[in-house]
Amino acid sequence: MSELKQSRPKGTQDFVPPDSERRRQVEAAFRHLAACYGYREIITPTFEHTAVFVKSSGEGSDVVTKEMYSFKDRAERDLTLRPEGTPGVVRAALENRLRLPCRLYYVGPFFRYGRPQKGRFREFGQVGVEALGEASPLVDAEIIYFGADFFRRLGISDCTVQVNSIGCRTCRPAYRETLRKSLFDQKERLCADCLVRLERNPLRVFDCKVETCRQAVQDAPTPRQHLCADCERHHEQVLSALTRRGLRHAANDRLVRGLDYYNRTTFEYLSTSLGAQDSLGGGGRYDYLVEDFGGPPTPGVGVAIGLERTLLAAPVAPAPARRHLAFVIWLTEAERAAAQELADRLRTDGIAAQVDYDARKVKGQFRSADAAEATCCIIIGPDELAKSVYSLKDLATGEQREVASDVLVEAVRALFRD
Ligand code: HAM
């Protein structure tokens, strides 16, 4: 092939058949499961006012400081391609005055300007759910269970769940100061970014991948050790509800997750098959976010799952449902119009049909049928037209027979049945 003039932007992907179909199948499985748990779909814009993310994900988070695709539009508005779903969903729930409590799910593209690698893209798919207005720890547990249920149904067996609690507005301020003090005492180990994090929000140091920073947080006090009585009770209830459901989980006292809006429960699903980007999905509770957007005090909890990573981890990517297609073949110019009419008739009956109008020769049309991975060919020649019959060829077996016009649909349907 001669050199192409354009290629896709770094960090983006093309999904061509059948991978596009596999991806849609995973999305469909997610939609089905989310509906089973009482969630309804919300569709929000792929870009929002930049403030939506800065105010919620957090000014000190990597997502906001390093990874956003932000731009000014022609009217000088500050806009950002959504790096995650939660802030837009909360914004939309408030703007549309949704009745609370409400359970919402979403499926769509998200954008982060990171260094592309296996499982990390600049445009990626996420599926997620948000439960707004539900405070019970049983909801945290149900959402954690929901994600695990999704992975289990896809056959991902190496998925482990890590859970933590990062406290609330009562216990966090004192903990934050204790943490700041501890990290300040080790500040020579911290990278330049973490020195800024130390001032703004020392919890963000837990997100840093630099080895010396990781060592510093290993020696630092954890949020779990500083929970108030209410947070401790909430956490215990989440853990015991997970145990009751038979979901194995591991404590990770340093799991704060890279977004500022979380309180209490944080969790992540990990898979060993993913390499460095080992997080299949994650989420947590965010009881102050609705208020931060100007709404009434409303608890919230949710999860988001990366589609590409899910597809990578699924041992046998779910096979797309067998697709069927009837290819209508015309022998001479005189039957071309009849071929088109027949294709329309089949489509009216819900049968996928295609005609190659360009081909000069029958051989070329059969080649097109092959490229389209058709199930059968329906051949119309002068004889067939005169006798009001069609020749139906099963492309799997090569078997060909004449079929009367009035039973054609039935005969094609019989071939489509598998
Ligand atoms: P997150 O952990 O930032 O959480 O993203 C969730 C998942 O999206 C990750 O575990 C990963 O599978 C996938 N993901 C993130 N960035 C990329 C990327 N650059 N390329 C490929 N996959 C990626 C959130 O987004 C929160 N909104 C989750 C949440 C919902 N919390 C409460 N509700």
Short mmCIF file of C-alpha atoms and ligand atoms in Angstrom, two decimals:
data_model
loop_
_atom_site.label_atom_id
_atom_site.label_comp_id
_atom_site.label_asym_id
_atom_site.label_seq_id
_atom_site.Cartn_x
_atom_site.Cartn_y
_atom_site.Cartn_z
CA MET A 1 0.00 0.00 0.00
CA SER A 2 1.29 3.51 -0.78
CA GLU A 3 1.99 5.69 2.25
CA LEU A 4 -1.19 7.14 3.76
CA LYS A 5 -1.57 10.91 3.91
CA GLN A 6 -3.33 10.89 7.29
CA SER A 7 -3.21 8.73 10.36
CA ARG A 8 -5.27 8.84 13.54
CA PRO A 9 -4.14 11.17 16.34
CA LYS A 10 -1.80 9.74 18.97
CA GLY A 11 -3.65 7.92 21.73
CA THR A 12 -6.82 7.30 19.71
CA GLN A 13 -8.07 4.06 18.22
CA ASP A 14 -10.12 2.77 15.33
CA PHE A 15 -12.53 -0.02 16.11
CA VAL A 16 -13.14 -1.93 12.89
CA PRO A 17 -15.44 -4.95 12.53
CA PRO A 18 -15.54 -7.33 14.33
CA ASP A 19 -13.80 -5.44 17.19
CA SER A 20 -16.36 -2.62 16.93
CA GLU A 21 -19.10 -5.24 17.31
CA ARG A 22 -17.37 -6.83 20.33
CA ARG A 23 -17.10 -3.44 21.95
CA ARG A 24 -20.80 -2.72 21.36
CA GLN A 25 -21.59 -6.11 22.86
CA VAL A 26 -19.73 -5.27 26.04
CA GLU A 27 -21.60 -1.96 26.14
CA ALA A 28 -24.89 -3.81 25.63
CA ALA A 29 -24.01 -6.22 28.47
CA PHE A 30 -23.33 -3.21 30.67
CA ARG A 31 -26.61 -1.50 29.75
CA HIS A 32 -28.50 -4.70 30.48
CA LEU A 33 -26.85 -5.18 33.87
CA ALA A 34 -27.21 -1.52 34.87
CA ALA A 35 -30.93 -1.71 34.05
CA CYS A 36 -31.15 -4.88 36.18
CA TYR A 37 -29.87 -2.86 39.14
CA GLY A 38 -32.42 -0.09 38.52
CA TYR A 39 -30.26 2.45 36.66
CA ARG A 40 -31.55 4.49 33.72
CA GLU A 41 -29.41 6.02 31.00
CA ILE A 42 -28.27 9.62 31.07
CA ILE A 43 -26.59 11.19 28.04
CA THR A 44 -24.62 14.35 28.74
CA PRO A 45 -22.44 16.47 26.43
CA THR A 46 -18.91 15.32 25.62
CA PHE A 47 -17.70 18.79 26.55
CA GLU A 48 -18.60 20.95 29.52
CA HIS A 49 -17.58 24.30 30.93
CA THR A 50 -14.06 23.77 32.28
CA ALA A 51 -15.20 24.88 35.76
CA VAL A 52 -17.41 21.75 36.00
CA PHE A 53 -14.28 19.62 36.27
CA VAL A 54 -11.99 22.05 38.09
CA LYS A 55 -14.56 22.50 40.87
CA SER A 56 -15.21 18.80 41.32
CA SER A 57 -12.35 16.54 40.20
CA GLY A 58 -10.10 19.04 41.97
CA GLU A 59 -7.57 21.71 41.10
CA GLY A 60 -4.79 19.58 42.53
CA SER A 61 -5.70 16.35 40.72
CA ASP A 62 -3.59 15.04 37.83
CA VAL A 63 -6.74 14.82 35.72
CA VAL A 64 -7.32 18.57 36.02
CA THR A 65 -3.75 19.85 36.10
CA LYS A 66 -2.19 17.65 33.44
CA GLU A 67 -4.72 15.67 31.46
CA MET A 68 -7.59 17.87 30.32
CA TYR A 69 -8.27 18.77 26.72
CA SER A 70 -9.28 22.37 27.39
CA PHE A 71 -9.90 25.01 24.77
CA LYS A 72 -11.60 28.30 24.15
CA ASP A 73 -14.44 28.29 21.68
CA ARG A 74 -14.99 31.08 19.17
CA ALA A 75 -16.82 33.12 21.81
CA GLU A 76 -13.91 32.75 24.25
CA ARG A 77 -15.75 30.30 26.53
CA ASP A 78 -13.53 27.93 28.52
CA LEU A 79 -14.56 24.42 27.60
CA THR A 80 -13.11 20.95 28.25
CA LEU A 81 -13.63 17.57 26.62
CA ARG A 82 -14.92 15.48 29.51
CA PRO A 83 -12.14 13.51 31.21
CA GLU A 84 -14.66 11.61 33.37
CA GLY A 85 -18.40 11.25 33.80
CA THR A 86 -19.34 12.01 37.39
CA PRO A 87 -19.22 15.85 37.36
CA GLY A 88 -21.30 16.11 34.17
CA VAL A 89 -23.90 13.70 35.54
CA VAL A 90 -24.23 15.68 38.77
CA ARG A 91 -24.43 18.94 36.84
CA ALA A 92 -27.11 17.51 34.54
CA ALA A 93 -29.14 15.95 37.38
CA LEU A 94 -29.33 19.36 39.05
CA GLU A 95 -29.90 21.37 35.90
CA ASN A 96 -32.74 19.04 34.87
CA ARG A 97 -34.13 18.93 38.42
CA LEU A 98 -34.21 15.13 38.48
CA ARG A 99 -36.22 13.67 41.33
CA LEU A 100 -34.04 12.18 44.00
CA PRO A 101 -33.01 9.55 44.73
CA CYS A 102 -32.10 8.63 41.16
CA ARG A 103 -29.91 5.97 39.64
CA LEU A 104 -28.21 6.84 36.35
CA TYR A 105 -25.84 5.04 34.01
CA TYR A 106 -23.76 6.27 31.08
CA VAL A 107 -21.75 4.89 28.21
CA GLY A 108 -19.49 7.01 26.06
CA PRO A 109 -16.16 8.50 25.05
CA PHE A 110 -13.88 10.35 27.47
CA PHE A 111 -10.65 12.25 26.88
CA ARG A 112 -7.43 12.55 28.85
CA TYR A 113 -4.13 13.90 27.64
CA GLY A 114 -1.87 11.21 29.12
CA ARG A 115 1.12 9.30 27.78
CA PRO A 116 -0.42 6.56 25.64
CA GLN A 117 0.51 2.98 26.52
CA LYS A 118 -1.16 -0.41 26.82
CA GLY A 119 -4.60 0.27 28.27
CA ARG A 120 -4.12 4.04 28.35
CA PHE A 121 -5.53 6.19 25.58
CA ARG A 122 -6.27 9.83 24.97
CA GLU A 123 -9.77 8.94 23.87
CA PHE A 124 -11.25 5.98 25.72
CA GLY A 125 -14.62 4.46 26.49
CA GLN A 126 -16.13 4.42 29.95
CA VAL A 127 -19.29 2.89 31.29
CA GLY A 128 -20.45 3.99 34.71
CA VAL A 129 -23.27 4.32 37.19
CA GLU A 130 -24.09 7.04 39.70
CA ALA A 131 -26.58 6.66 42.55
CA LEU A 132 -27.65 10.11 43.73
CA GLY A 133 -29.49 10.58 46.99
CA GLU A 134 -28.63 7.25 48.64
CA ALA A 135 -26.58 7.33 51.82
CA SER A 136 -26.64 3.73 53.01
CA PRO A 137 -23.36 1.79 53.12
CA LEU A 138 -25.36 -1.01 51.52
CA VAL A 139 -25.44 1.10 48.35
CA ASP A 140 -21.64 1.41 48.34
CA ALA A 141 -21.48 -2.37 48.71
CA GLU A 142 -24.07 -2.94 45.99
CA ILE A 143 -22.16 -0.73 43.54
CA ILE A 144 -18.89 -2.50 44.32
CA TYR A 145 -20.72 -5.79 43.81
CA PHE A 146 -22.28 -4.50 40.57
CA GLY A 147 -18.85 -3.85 39.01
CA ALA A 148 -17.59 -7.28 40.10
CA ASP A 149 -20.79 -8.85 38.74
CA PHE A 150 -20.15 -7.14 35.37
CA PHE A 151 -16.57 -8.46 35.15
CA ARG A 152 -17.66 -11.94 36.27
CA ARG A 153 -20.32 -12.09 33.56
CA LEU A 154 -17.66 -11.20 30.98
CA GLY A 155 -15.51 -14.06 32.22
CA ILE A 156 -12.81 -11.88 33.78
CA SER A 157 -11.73 -14.11 36.64
CA ASP A 158 -8.47 -12.43 37.70
CA CYS A 159 -10.25 -9.27 38.86
CA THR A 160 -9.58 -8.27 42.46
CA VAL A 161 -11.34 -5.52 44.42
CA GLN A 162 -9.53 -3.12 46.74
CA VAL A 163 -11.51 -1.02 49.20
CA ASN A 164 -10.69 1.88 51.48
CA SER A 165 -12.30 4.75 53.36
CA ILE A 166 -10.88 8.28 53.23
CA GLY A 167 -13.11 9.87 55.86
CA CYS A 168 -15.41 12.85 55.79
CA ARG A 169 -15.48 16.57 56.57
CA THR A 170 -15.44 15.76 60.27
CA CYS A 171 -12.33 13.61 60.40
CA ARG A 172 -10.44 14.66 57.29
CA PRO A 173 -9.25 18.16 58.26
CA ALA A 174 -7.34 16.87 61.30
CA TYR A 175 -6.02 13.90 59.31
CA ARG A 176 -4.93 16.19 56.48
CA GLU A 177 -2.84 18.22 58.91
CA THR A 178 -1.32 15.07 60.44
CA LEU A 179 -0.48 13.87 56.94
CA ARG A 180 0.93 17.25 55.93
CA LYS A 181 3.16 17.28 58.97
CA SER A 182 4.39 13.75 58.34
CA LEU A 183 5.12 14.45 54.67
CA PHE A 184 6.70 17.81 55.49
CA ASP A 185 9.17 15.96 57.72
CA GLN A 186 10.15 13.89 54.68
CA LYS A 187 9.96 16.66 52.14
CA GLU A 188 13.41 15.94 50.69
CA ARG A 189 11.89 12.68 49.37
CA LEU A 190 9.05 14.47 47.57
CA CYS A 191 9.11 15.47 43.89
CA ALA A 192 8.44 19.08 42.82
CA ASP A 193 4.78 18.27 42.04
CA CYS A 194 4.27 16.72 45.47
CA LEU A 195 5.72 19.76 47.20
CA VAL A 196 2.87 21.75 45.60
CA ARG A 197 0.40 18.96 46.50
CA LEU A 198 1.63 19.16 50.08
CA GLU A 199 0.36 22.73 50.23
CA ARG A 200 -2.87 22.30 48.25
CA ASN A 201 -4.06 18.83 49.22
CA PRO A 202 -1.53 16.42 50.73
CA LEU A 203 -3.83 13.44 50.02
CA ARG A 204 -2.89 13.81 46.36
CA VAL A 205 0.69 12.71 47.25
CA PHE A 206 -0.78 9.18 47.52
CA ASP A 207 -1.46 9.32 43.75
CA CYS A 208 2.18 10.05 42.82
CA LYS A 209 4.07 7.36 40.93
CA VAL A 210 7.59 8.70 41.72
CA GLU A 211 9.42 6.06 43.75
CA THR A 212 10.67 8.37 46.54
CA CYS A 213 7.17 9.84 46.96
CA ARG A 214 5.76 6.32 47.18
CA GLN A 215 8.26 5.56 49.91
CA ALA A 216 7.30 8.74 51.74
CA VAL A 217 3.60 7.78 51.81
CA GLN A 218 4.48 4.25 52.92
CA ASP A 219 5.76 5.80 56.12
CA ALA A 220 2.92 8.33 56.42
CA PRO A 221 -0.29 7.90 58.45
CA THR A 222 -3.24 6.59 56.41
CA PRO A 223 -6.79 7.99 56.25
CA ARG A 224 -8.11 4.65 57.51
CA GLN A 225 -6.25 5.11 60.80
CA HIS A 226 -7.95 8.48 61.37
CA LEU A 227 -11.63 7.86 60.65
CA CYS A 228 -14.25 9.35 62.95
CA ALA A 229 -16.72 6.96 64.60
CA ASP A 230 -19.40 7.51 61.91
CA CYS A 231 -16.97 6.87 59.06
CA GLU A 232 -15.59 3.81 60.81
CA ARG A 233 -19.13 2.42 61.24
CA HIS A 234 -19.99 3.16 57.61
CA HIS A 235 -16.85 1.41 56.44
CA GLU A 236 -17.42 -1.64 58.62
CA GLN A 237 -20.93 -1.92 57.20
CA VAL A 238 -19.64 -1.72 53.62
CA LEU A 239 -17.10 -4.45 54.31
CA SER A 240 -19.53 -6.74 56.09
CA ALA A 241 -22.12 -6.29 53.31
CA LEU A 242 -19.45 -7.32 50.77
CA THR A 243 -18.58 -10.35 52.87
CA ARG A 244 -22.26 -11.26 53.19
CA ARG A 245 -22.55 -11.14 49.41
CA GLY A 246 -19.55 -13.43 49.14
CA LEU A 247 -17.42 -10.84 47.34
CA ARG A 248 -13.75 -11.20 48.15
CA HIS A 249 -12.06 -7.86 48.69
CA ALA A 250 -8.77 -6.55 49.98
CA ALA A 251 -8.09 -3.54 52.15
CA ASN A 252 -5.80 -0.92 50.59
CA ASP A 253 -5.27 1.82 53.18
CA ARG A 254 -3.53 4.03 50.62
CA LEU A 255 -6.26 3.94 47.98
CA VAL A 256 -7.37 7.60 47.89
CA ARG A 257 -8.05 7.69 44.10
CA GLY A 258 -6.96 10.65 42.04
CA LEU A 259 -10.08 12.80 42.27
CA ASP A 260 -10.94 15.33 44.97
CA TYR A 261 -14.66 14.75 45.37
CA TYR A 262 -14.52 11.44 47.22
CA ASN A 263 -15.34 10.92 50.87
CA ARG A 264 -15.61 7.70 52.84
CA THR A 265 -15.64 4.70 50.47
CA THR A 266 -13.11 4.42 47.63
CA PHE A 267 -12.57 1.24 45.63
CA GLU A 268 -10.83 -0.08 42.56
CA TYR A 269 -10.92 -3.23 40.43
CA LEU A 270 -7.53 -4.53 39.37
CA SER A 271 -6.54 -7.12 36.81
CA THR A 272 -3.15 -8.79 36.55
CA SER A 273 -3.48 -9.07 32.77
CA LEU A 274 -3.28 -5.32 32.15
CA GLY A 275 0.35 -4.48 32.96
CA ALA A 276 1.12 -1.04 34.39
CA GLN A 277 -2.39 0.32 33.79
CA ASP A 278 -3.93 -2.34 35.99
CA SER A 279 -7.12 -0.58 37.03
CA LEU A 280 -10.19 -1.93 35.26
CA GLY A 281 -12.42 0.55 37.01
CA GLY A 282 -13.00 2.39 40.21
CA GLY A 283 -15.28 4.64 42.13
CA GLY A 284 -16.41 5.83 45.48
CA ARG A 285 -18.75 7.92 47.55
CA TYR A 286 -19.06 11.69 47.00
CA ASP A 287 -21.51 13.08 49.54
CA TYR A 288 -20.55 16.76 49.04
CA LEU A 289 -20.42 17.00 45.27
CA VAL A 290 -24.08 17.88 44.67
CA GLU A 291 -23.81 20.63 47.28
CA ASP A 292 -20.59 21.89 45.71
CA PHE A 293 -22.57 22.33 42.49
CA GLY A 294 -25.12 24.45 44.35
CA GLY A 295 -27.67 21.68 45.00
CA PRO A 296 -29.21 20.53 48.28
CA PRO A 297 -27.19 18.23 50.55
CA THR A 298 -27.36 14.94 48.63
CA PRO A 299 -25.20 11.86 49.07
CA GLY A 300 -23.81 10.14 46.01
CA VAL A 301 -21.82 7.07 45.08
CA GLY A 302 -20.75 5.60 41.75
CA VAL A 303 -18.31 3.64 39.66
CA ALA A 304 -16.76 3.91 36.20
CA ILE A 305 -15.19 1.11 34.18
CA GLY A 306 -12.74 1.45 31.31
CA LEU A 307 -14.00 -0.25 28.15
CA GLU A 308 -10.63 -0.80 26.46
CA ARG A 309 -9.16 -2.34 29.59
CA THR A 310 -12.24 -4.53 30.01
CA LEU A 311 -11.83 -5.75 26.43
CA LEU A 312 -8.13 -6.41 27.06
CA ALA A 313 -8.84 -8.37 30.24
CA ALA A 314 -11.77 -10.42 28.94
CA PRO A 315 -10.14 -13.83 28.32
CA VAL A 316 -12.26 -14.67 25.32
CA ALA A 317 -13.68 -11.42 24.11
CA PRO A 318 -17.39 -12.16 23.85
CA ALA A 319 -18.13 -13.30 20.33
CA PRO A 320 -20.41 -10.93 18.49
CA ALA A 321 -23.80 -12.45 17.72
CA ARG A 322 -23.68 -14.12 14.30
CA ARG A 323 -24.49 -11.45 11.75
CA HIS A 324 -26.56 -12.47 8.75
CA LEU A 325 -26.79 -10.92 5.34
CA ALA A 326 -28.46 -11.93 2.08
CA PHE A 327 -26.58 -10.81 -1.02
CA VAL A 328 -28.79 -10.36 -4.08
CA ILE A 329 -27.00 -11.16 -7.34
CA TRP A 330 -28.21 -10.09 -10.75
CA LEU A 331 -27.01 -11.81 -13.91
CA THR A 332 -27.70 -9.26 -16.61
CA GLU A 333 -28.46 -5.58 -16.72
CA ALA A 334 -32.17 -6.45 -17.14
CA GLU A 335 -32.36 -7.88 -13.58
CA ARG A 336 -30.55 -5.10 -11.77
CA ALA A 337 -33.74 -3.22 -10.92
CA ALA A 338 -35.40 -6.47 -9.79
CA ALA A 339 -32.41 -7.11 -7.50
CA GLN A 340 -32.86 -3.75 -5.87
CA GLU A 341 -36.60 -4.32 -5.46
CA LEU A 342 -36.00 -7.70 -3.89
CA ALA A 343 -33.42 -6.24 -1.46
CA ASP A 344 -36.00 -3.63 -0.41
CA ARG A 345 -38.65 -6.31 0.05
CA LEU A 346 -36.33 -8.40 2.24
CA ARG A 347 -35.40 -5.35 4.35
CA THR A 348 -39.10 -4.61 4.85
CA ASP A 349 -39.32 -8.11 6.30
CA GLY A 350 -36.37 -7.38 8.59
CA ILE A 351 -33.82 -9.33 6.58
CA ALA A 352 -30.46 -7.61 6.02
CA ALA A 353 -29.84 -7.47 2.29
CA GLN A 354 -27.26 -5.95 0.00
CA VAL A 355 -26.73 -5.58 -3.76
CA ASP A 356 -23.53 -4.81 -5.60
CA TYR A 357 -24.79 -2.33 -8.20
CA ASP A 358 -21.33 -1.56 -9.59
CA ALA A 359 -20.11 -5.00 -10.56
CA ARG A 360 -19.92 -5.67 -14.27
CA LYS A 361 -19.75 -9.43 -13.84
CA VAL A 362 -21.40 -12.09 -11.67
CA LYS A 363 -18.00 -13.24 -10.40
CA GLY A 364 -17.35 -9.75 -9.03
CA GLN A 365 -20.70 -9.80 -7.23
CA PHE A 366 -19.89 -13.15 -5.60
CA ARG A 367 -16.56 -11.67 -4.51
CA SER A 368 -18.42 -8.75 -2.91
CA ALA A 369 -20.76 -11.19 -1.16
CA ASP A 370 -17.71 -12.95 0.22
CA ALA A 371 -16.11 -9.69 1.42
CA ALA A 372 -19.36 -8.72 3.11
CA GLU A 373 -19.37 -12.13 4.84
CA ALA A 374 -22.88 -12.81 3.54
CA THR A 375 -24.82 -15.86 4.71
CA CYS A 376 -26.42 -16.58 1.35
CA CYS A 377 -26.79 -15.28 -2.19
CA ILE A 378 -30.10 -14.91 -3.98
CA ILE A 379 -29.53 -15.06 -7.70
CA ILE A 380 -31.86 -13.47 -10.24
CA GLY A 381 -31.30 -14.20 -13.92
CA PRO A 382 -33.58 -14.07 -16.97
CA ASP A 383 -34.82 -17.65 -16.25
CA GLU A 384 -35.62 -16.90 -12.64
CA LEU A 385 -37.42 -13.70 -13.59
CA ALA A 386 -39.51 -15.55 -16.17
CA LYS A 387 -40.44 -18.35 -13.74
CA SER A 388 -40.93 -16.08 -10.70
CA VAL A 389 -38.37 -18.07 -8.71
CA TYR A 390 -34.99 -17.32 -7.18
CA SER A 391 -31.83 -19.39 -6.85
CA LEU A 392 -30.85 -19.44 -3.21
CA LYS A 393 -27.24 -20.35 -2.46
CA ASP A 394 -26.15 -21.15 1.09
CA LEU A 395 -22.59 -19.78 1.27
CA ALA A 396 -21.66 -21.99 4.22
CA THR A 397 -22.43 -25.28 2.43
CA GLY A 398 -22.34 -24.15 -1.20
CA GLU A 399 -25.73 -25.79 -1.69
CA GLN A 400 -27.98 -24.04 -4.23
CA ARG A 401 -31.67 -24.58 -4.97
CA GLU A 402 -34.61 -22.89 -6.62
CA VAL A 403 -37.12 -21.23 -4.32
CA ALA A 404 -40.54 -19.89 -5.28
CA SER A 405 -40.99 -16.16 -4.74
CA ASP A 406 -43.74 -16.53 -2.13
CA VAL A 407 -41.63 -18.73 0.17
CA LEU A 408 -38.31 -16.92 -0.29
CA VAL A 409 -38.45 -14.95 2.97
CA GLU A 410 -39.15 -18.13 4.90
CA ALA A 411 -36.28 -19.95 3.16
CA VAL A 412 -33.80 -17.12 3.88
CA ARG A 413 -34.93 -16.96 7.51
CA ALA A 414 -34.24 -20.67 7.82
CA LEU A 415 -30.62 -20.05 6.73
CA PHE A 416 -30.29 -17.13 9.17
CA ARG A 417 -31.28 -19.33 12.09
CA ASP A 418 -28.14 -19.94 14.20
P1 HAM B 1 -11.17 6.84 37.11
O1 HAM B 1 -10.50 5.87 38.02
O2 HAM B 1 -10.43 8.09 36.81
O3 HAM B 1 -12.56 7.19 37.78
O4 HAM B 1 -11.52 6.12 35.77
C1 HAM B 1 -12.26 4.92 35.78
C2 HAM B 1 -11.66 3.91 34.80
O5 HAM B 1 -11.59 4.48 33.49
C3 HAM B 1 -10.24 3.50 35.09
O6 HAM B 1 -10.19 2.50 36.08
C4 HAM B 1 -9.80 2.97 33.74
O7 HAM B 1 -10.27 1.65 33.54
C5 HAM B 1 -10.51 3.89 32.78
N1 HAM B 1 -9.59 4.94 32.31
C6 HAM B 1 -9.26 6.09 32.92
N2 HAM B 1 -8.37 6.79 32.17
C7 HAM B 1 -8.13 6.05 31.07
C8 HAM B 1 -7.31 6.20 29.90
N3 HAM B 1 -6.55 7.30 29.72
N4 HAM B 1 -7.32 5.24 28.95
C9 HAM B 1 -8.09 4.11 29.10
N5 HAM B 1 -8.88 3.91 30.18
C10 HAM B 1 -8.91 4.85 31.15
C11 HAM B 1 -13.49 8.04 37.23
O8 HAM B 1 -13.45 8.43 36.12
C12 HAM B 1 -14.62 8.37 38.18
N6 HAM B 1 -15.56 9.27 37.48
C13 HAM B 1 -15.31 7.09 38.63
C14 HAM B 1 -16.51 7.34 39.49
C15 HAM B 1 -17.81 7.27 39.12
N7 HAM B 1 -16.47 7.72 40.75
C16 HAM B 1 -17.72 7.88 41.18
N8 HAM B 1 -18.52 7.64 40.19
#
